[in-house]
mmCIF file of C-alpha atoms in Angstrom:
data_model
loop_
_atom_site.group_PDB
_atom_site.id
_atom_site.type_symbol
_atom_site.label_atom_id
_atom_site.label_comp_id
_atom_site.label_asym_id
_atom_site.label_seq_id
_atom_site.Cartn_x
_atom_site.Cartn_y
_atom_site.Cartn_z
ATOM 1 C CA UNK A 1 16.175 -33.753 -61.349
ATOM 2 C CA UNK A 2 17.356 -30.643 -60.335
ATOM 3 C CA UNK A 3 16.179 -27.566 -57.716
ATOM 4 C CA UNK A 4 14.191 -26.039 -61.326
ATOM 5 C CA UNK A 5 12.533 -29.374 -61.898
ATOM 6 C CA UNK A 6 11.196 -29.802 -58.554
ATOM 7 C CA UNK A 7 7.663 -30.433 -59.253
ATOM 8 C CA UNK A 8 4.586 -29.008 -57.920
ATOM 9 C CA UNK A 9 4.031 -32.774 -56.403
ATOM 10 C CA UNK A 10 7.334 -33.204 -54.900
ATOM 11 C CA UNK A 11 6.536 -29.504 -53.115
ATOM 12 C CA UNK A 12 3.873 -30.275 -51.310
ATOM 13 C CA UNK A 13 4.979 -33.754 -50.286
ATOM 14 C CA UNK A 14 8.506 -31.815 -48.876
ATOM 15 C CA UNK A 15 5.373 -29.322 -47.626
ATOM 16 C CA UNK A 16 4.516 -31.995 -45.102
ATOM 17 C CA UNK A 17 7.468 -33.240 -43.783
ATOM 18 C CA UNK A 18 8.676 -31.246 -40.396
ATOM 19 C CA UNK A 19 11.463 -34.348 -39.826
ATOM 20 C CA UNK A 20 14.253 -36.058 -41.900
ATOM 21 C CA UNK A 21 16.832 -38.695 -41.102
ATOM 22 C CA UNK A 22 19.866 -38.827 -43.023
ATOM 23 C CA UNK A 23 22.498 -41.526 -43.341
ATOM 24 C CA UNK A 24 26.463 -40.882 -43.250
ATOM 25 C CA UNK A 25 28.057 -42.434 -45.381
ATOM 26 C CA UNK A 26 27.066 -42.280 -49.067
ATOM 27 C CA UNK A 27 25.368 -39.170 -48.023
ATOM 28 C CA UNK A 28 26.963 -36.768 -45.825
ATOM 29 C CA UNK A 29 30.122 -38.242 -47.416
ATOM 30 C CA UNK A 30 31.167 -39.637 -50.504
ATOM 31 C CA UNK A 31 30.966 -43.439 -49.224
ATOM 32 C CA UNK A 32 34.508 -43.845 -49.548
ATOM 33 C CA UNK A 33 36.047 -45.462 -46.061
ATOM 34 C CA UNK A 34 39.432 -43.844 -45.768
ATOM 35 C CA UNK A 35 42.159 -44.922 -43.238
ATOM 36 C CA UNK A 36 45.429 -43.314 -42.854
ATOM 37 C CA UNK A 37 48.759 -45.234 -41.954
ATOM 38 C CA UNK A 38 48.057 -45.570 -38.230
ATOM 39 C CA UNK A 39 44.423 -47.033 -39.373
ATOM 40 C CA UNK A 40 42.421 -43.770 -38.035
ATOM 41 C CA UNK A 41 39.048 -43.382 -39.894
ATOM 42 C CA UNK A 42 39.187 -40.102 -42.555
ATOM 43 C CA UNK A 43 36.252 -38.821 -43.600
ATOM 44 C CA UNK A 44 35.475 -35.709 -46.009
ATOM 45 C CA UNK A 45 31.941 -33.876 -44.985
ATOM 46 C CA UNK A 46 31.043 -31.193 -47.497
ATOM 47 C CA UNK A 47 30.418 -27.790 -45.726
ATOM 48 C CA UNK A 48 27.355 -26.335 -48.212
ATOM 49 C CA UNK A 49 25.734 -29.780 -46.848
ATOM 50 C CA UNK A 50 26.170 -28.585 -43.478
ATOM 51 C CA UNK A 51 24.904 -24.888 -43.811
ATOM 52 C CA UNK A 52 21.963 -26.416 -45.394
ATOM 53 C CA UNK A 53 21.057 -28.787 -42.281
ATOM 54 C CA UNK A 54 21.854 -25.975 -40.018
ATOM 55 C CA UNK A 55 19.352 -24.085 -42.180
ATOM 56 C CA UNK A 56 16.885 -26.865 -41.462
ATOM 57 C CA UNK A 57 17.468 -26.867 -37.659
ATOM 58 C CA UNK A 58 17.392 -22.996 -37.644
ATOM 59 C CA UNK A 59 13.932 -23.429 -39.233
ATOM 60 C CA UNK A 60 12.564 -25.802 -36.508
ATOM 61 C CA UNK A 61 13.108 -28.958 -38.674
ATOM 62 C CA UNK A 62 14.238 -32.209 -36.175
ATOM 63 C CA UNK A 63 17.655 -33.631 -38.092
ATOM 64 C CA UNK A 64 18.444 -37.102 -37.297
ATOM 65 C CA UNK A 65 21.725 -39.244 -38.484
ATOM 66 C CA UNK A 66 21.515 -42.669 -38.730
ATOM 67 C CA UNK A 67 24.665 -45.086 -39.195
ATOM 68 C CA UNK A 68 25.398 -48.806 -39.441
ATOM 69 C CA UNK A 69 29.035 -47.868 -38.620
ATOM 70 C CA UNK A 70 30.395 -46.287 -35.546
ATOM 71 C CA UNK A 71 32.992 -43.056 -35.834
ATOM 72 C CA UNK A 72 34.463 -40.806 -32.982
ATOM 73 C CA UNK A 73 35.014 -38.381 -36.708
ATOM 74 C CA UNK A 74 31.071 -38.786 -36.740
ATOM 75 C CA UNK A 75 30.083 -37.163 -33.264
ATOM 76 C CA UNK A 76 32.658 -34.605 -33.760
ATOM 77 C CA UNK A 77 31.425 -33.472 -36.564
ATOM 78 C CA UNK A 78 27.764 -33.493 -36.222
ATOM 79 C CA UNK A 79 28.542 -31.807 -32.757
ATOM 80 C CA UNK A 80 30.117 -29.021 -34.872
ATOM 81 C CA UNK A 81 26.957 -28.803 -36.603
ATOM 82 C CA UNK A 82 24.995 -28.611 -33.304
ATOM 83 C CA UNK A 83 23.212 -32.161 -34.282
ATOM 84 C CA UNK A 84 22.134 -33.796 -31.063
ATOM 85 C CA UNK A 85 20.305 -36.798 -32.268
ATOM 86 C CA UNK A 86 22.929 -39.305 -33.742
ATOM 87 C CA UNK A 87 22.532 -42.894 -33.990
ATOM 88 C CA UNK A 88 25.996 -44.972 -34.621
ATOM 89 C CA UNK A 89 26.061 -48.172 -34.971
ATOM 90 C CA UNK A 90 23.178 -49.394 -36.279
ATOM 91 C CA UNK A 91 23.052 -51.634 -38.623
ATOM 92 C CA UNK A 92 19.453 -52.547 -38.785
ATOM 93 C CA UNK A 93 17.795 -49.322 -39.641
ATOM 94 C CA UNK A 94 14.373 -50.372 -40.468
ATOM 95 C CA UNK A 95 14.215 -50.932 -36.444
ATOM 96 C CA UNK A 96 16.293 -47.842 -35.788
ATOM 97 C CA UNK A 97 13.946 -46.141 -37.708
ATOM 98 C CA UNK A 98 10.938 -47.111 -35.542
ATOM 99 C CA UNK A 99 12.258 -46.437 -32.757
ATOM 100 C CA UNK A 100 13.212 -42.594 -33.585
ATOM 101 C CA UNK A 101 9.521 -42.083 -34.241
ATOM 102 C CA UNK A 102 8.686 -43.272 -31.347
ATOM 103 C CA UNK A 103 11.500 -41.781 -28.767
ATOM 104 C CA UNK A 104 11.058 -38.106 -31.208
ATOM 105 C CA UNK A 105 7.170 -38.782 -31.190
ATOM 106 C CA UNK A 106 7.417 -38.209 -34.887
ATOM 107 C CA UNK A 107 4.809 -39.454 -37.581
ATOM 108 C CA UNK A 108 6.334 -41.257 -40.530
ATOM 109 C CA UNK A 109 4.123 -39.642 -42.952
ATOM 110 C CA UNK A 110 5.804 -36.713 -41.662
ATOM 111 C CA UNK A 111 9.229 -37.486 -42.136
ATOM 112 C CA UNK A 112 11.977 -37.844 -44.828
ATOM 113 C CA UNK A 113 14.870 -40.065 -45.013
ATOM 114 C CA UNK A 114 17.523 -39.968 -47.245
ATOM 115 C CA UNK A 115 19.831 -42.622 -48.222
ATOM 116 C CA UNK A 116 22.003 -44.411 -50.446
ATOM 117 C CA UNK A 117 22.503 -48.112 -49.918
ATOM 118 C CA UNK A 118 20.303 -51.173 -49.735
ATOM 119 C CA UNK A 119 20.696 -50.950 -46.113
ATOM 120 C CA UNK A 120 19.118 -47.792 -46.140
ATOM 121 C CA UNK A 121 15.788 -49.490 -47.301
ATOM 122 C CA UNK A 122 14.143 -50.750 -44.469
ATOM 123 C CA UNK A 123 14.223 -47.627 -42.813
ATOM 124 C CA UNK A 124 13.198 -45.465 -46.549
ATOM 125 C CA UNK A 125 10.275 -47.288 -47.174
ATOM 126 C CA UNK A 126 8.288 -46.324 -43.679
ATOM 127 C CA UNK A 127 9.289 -42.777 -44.099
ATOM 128 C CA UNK A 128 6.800 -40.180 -46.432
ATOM 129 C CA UNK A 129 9.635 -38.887 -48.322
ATOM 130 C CA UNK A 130 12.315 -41.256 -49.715
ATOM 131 C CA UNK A 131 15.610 -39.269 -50.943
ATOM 132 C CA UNK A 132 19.006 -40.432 -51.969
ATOM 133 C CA UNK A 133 21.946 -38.972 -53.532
ATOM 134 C CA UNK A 134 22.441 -38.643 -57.977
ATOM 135 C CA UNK A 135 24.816 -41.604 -57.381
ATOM 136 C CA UNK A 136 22.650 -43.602 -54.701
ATOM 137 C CA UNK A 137 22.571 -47.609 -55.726
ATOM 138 C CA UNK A 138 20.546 -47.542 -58.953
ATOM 139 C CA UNK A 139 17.699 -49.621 -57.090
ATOM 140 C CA UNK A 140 17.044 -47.146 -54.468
ATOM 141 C CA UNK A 141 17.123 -44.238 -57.135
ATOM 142 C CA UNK A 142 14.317 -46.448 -58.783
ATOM 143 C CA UNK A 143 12.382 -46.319 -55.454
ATOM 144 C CA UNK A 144 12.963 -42.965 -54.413
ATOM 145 C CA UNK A 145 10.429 -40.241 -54.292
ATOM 146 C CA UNK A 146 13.270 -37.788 -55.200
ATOM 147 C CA UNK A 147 17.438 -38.312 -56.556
ATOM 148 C CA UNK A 148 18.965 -35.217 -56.091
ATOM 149 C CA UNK A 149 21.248 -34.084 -59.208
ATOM 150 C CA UNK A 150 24.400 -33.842 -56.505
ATOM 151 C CA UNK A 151 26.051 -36.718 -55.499
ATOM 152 C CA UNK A 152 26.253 -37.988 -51.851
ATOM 153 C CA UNK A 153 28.831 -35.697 -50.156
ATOM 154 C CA UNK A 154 29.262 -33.108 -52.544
ATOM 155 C CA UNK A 155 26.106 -31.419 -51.522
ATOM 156 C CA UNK A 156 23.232 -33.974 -52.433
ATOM 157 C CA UNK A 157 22.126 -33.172 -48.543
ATOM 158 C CA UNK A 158 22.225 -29.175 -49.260
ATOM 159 C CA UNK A 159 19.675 -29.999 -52.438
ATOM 160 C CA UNK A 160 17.569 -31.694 -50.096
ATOM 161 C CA UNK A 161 17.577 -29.157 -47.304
ATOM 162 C CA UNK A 162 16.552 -26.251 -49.805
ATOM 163 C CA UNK A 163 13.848 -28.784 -51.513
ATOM 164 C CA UNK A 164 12.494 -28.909 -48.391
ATOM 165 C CA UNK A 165 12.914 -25.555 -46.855
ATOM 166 C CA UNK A 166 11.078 -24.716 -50.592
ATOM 167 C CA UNK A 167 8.152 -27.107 -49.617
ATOM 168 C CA UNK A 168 7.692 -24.398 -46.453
ATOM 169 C CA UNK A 169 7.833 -21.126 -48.529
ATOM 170 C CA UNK A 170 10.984 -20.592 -46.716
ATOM 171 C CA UNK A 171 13.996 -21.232 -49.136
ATOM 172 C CA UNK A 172 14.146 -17.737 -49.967
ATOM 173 C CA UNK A 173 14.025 -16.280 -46.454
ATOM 174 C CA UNK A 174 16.579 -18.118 -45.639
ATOM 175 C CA UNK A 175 18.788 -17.084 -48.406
ATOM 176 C CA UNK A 176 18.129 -13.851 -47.382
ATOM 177 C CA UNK A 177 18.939 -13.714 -43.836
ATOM 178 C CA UNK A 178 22.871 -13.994 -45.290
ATOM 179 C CA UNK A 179 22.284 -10.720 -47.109
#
């Protein structure tokens, strides 16, 4: 499904979210682990998926990241995005999850998660808006509300962002504020 099939349905449901948690990897990256020859973690991060969560934050949505795995690349990264509210090494998510509501006062009606992986479950099905990447495990693409058409790491977060910065009537403004 891509940005023209977005349905009226899946509008107003990315209408009421105001919150979204995303996973790393498999989402913000490609999944792949990469390790050079001195065993240092490599990770690519698309940068159209990062203008699109800075577009979220610069629209007053609260951005979470959620991992299982723990990364110095991670926090330097989503500090160059101006991300705040990371979560490493956290393995079970469905509790993770829970407790983000809680510490961000957040409603999980309210808020979106997007991930790729079976692990990512417990924490997708409390959330109001289930997303994963085109190439997400076929089960959770079964079970998601929404698969983007981009693949995790080559933008599937961007698609989400503009779905819903769509939902708000604001997509466009924000493509025009880089006129």
């Amino acid at each position: 499904m891509s940005a023209r099939s977005w349905t009226p349905q899946l509008l107003k449901r990315a209408a009421a979210i105001r919150a979204i948690v995303f996973d790393i990897d498999g989402v913000l990256t490609d999944g792949r682990l990469y390790r050079d020859d001195s065993g240092q973690e490599i990770k690519a991060f698309h940068s159209r998926d990062g203008l699109g969560l800075k577009g979220l934050m610069r629209n007053g949505f609260t951005l979470v990241v959620l991992t299982a795995r723990r990364s110095r690349l991670v926090q330097v990264r989503m500090d160059e995005l101006g991300i705040e509210n990371l979560f490493q090494g956290r393995e079970d998510k469905g509790e993770a999850f829970g407790e983000i509501l809680r510490q961000f006062k957040l409603d999980a009606t309210r808020t979106a998660y997007m991930g790729d992986d079976l692990v990512d479950w417990p924490a997708m099905r409390q959330a109001g808006l289930k997303l994963c990447p085109g190439d997400a495990d076929q089960w959770i693409i079964q079970h998601a509300d929404y698969a983007t058409s981009a693949d995790g790491g080559r933008g599937a977060a961007r698609e989400v962002a503009e779905l819903l910065l769509a939902g708000h009537g604001l997509l466009d403004q924000w493509r025009e504020s880089f006129r």
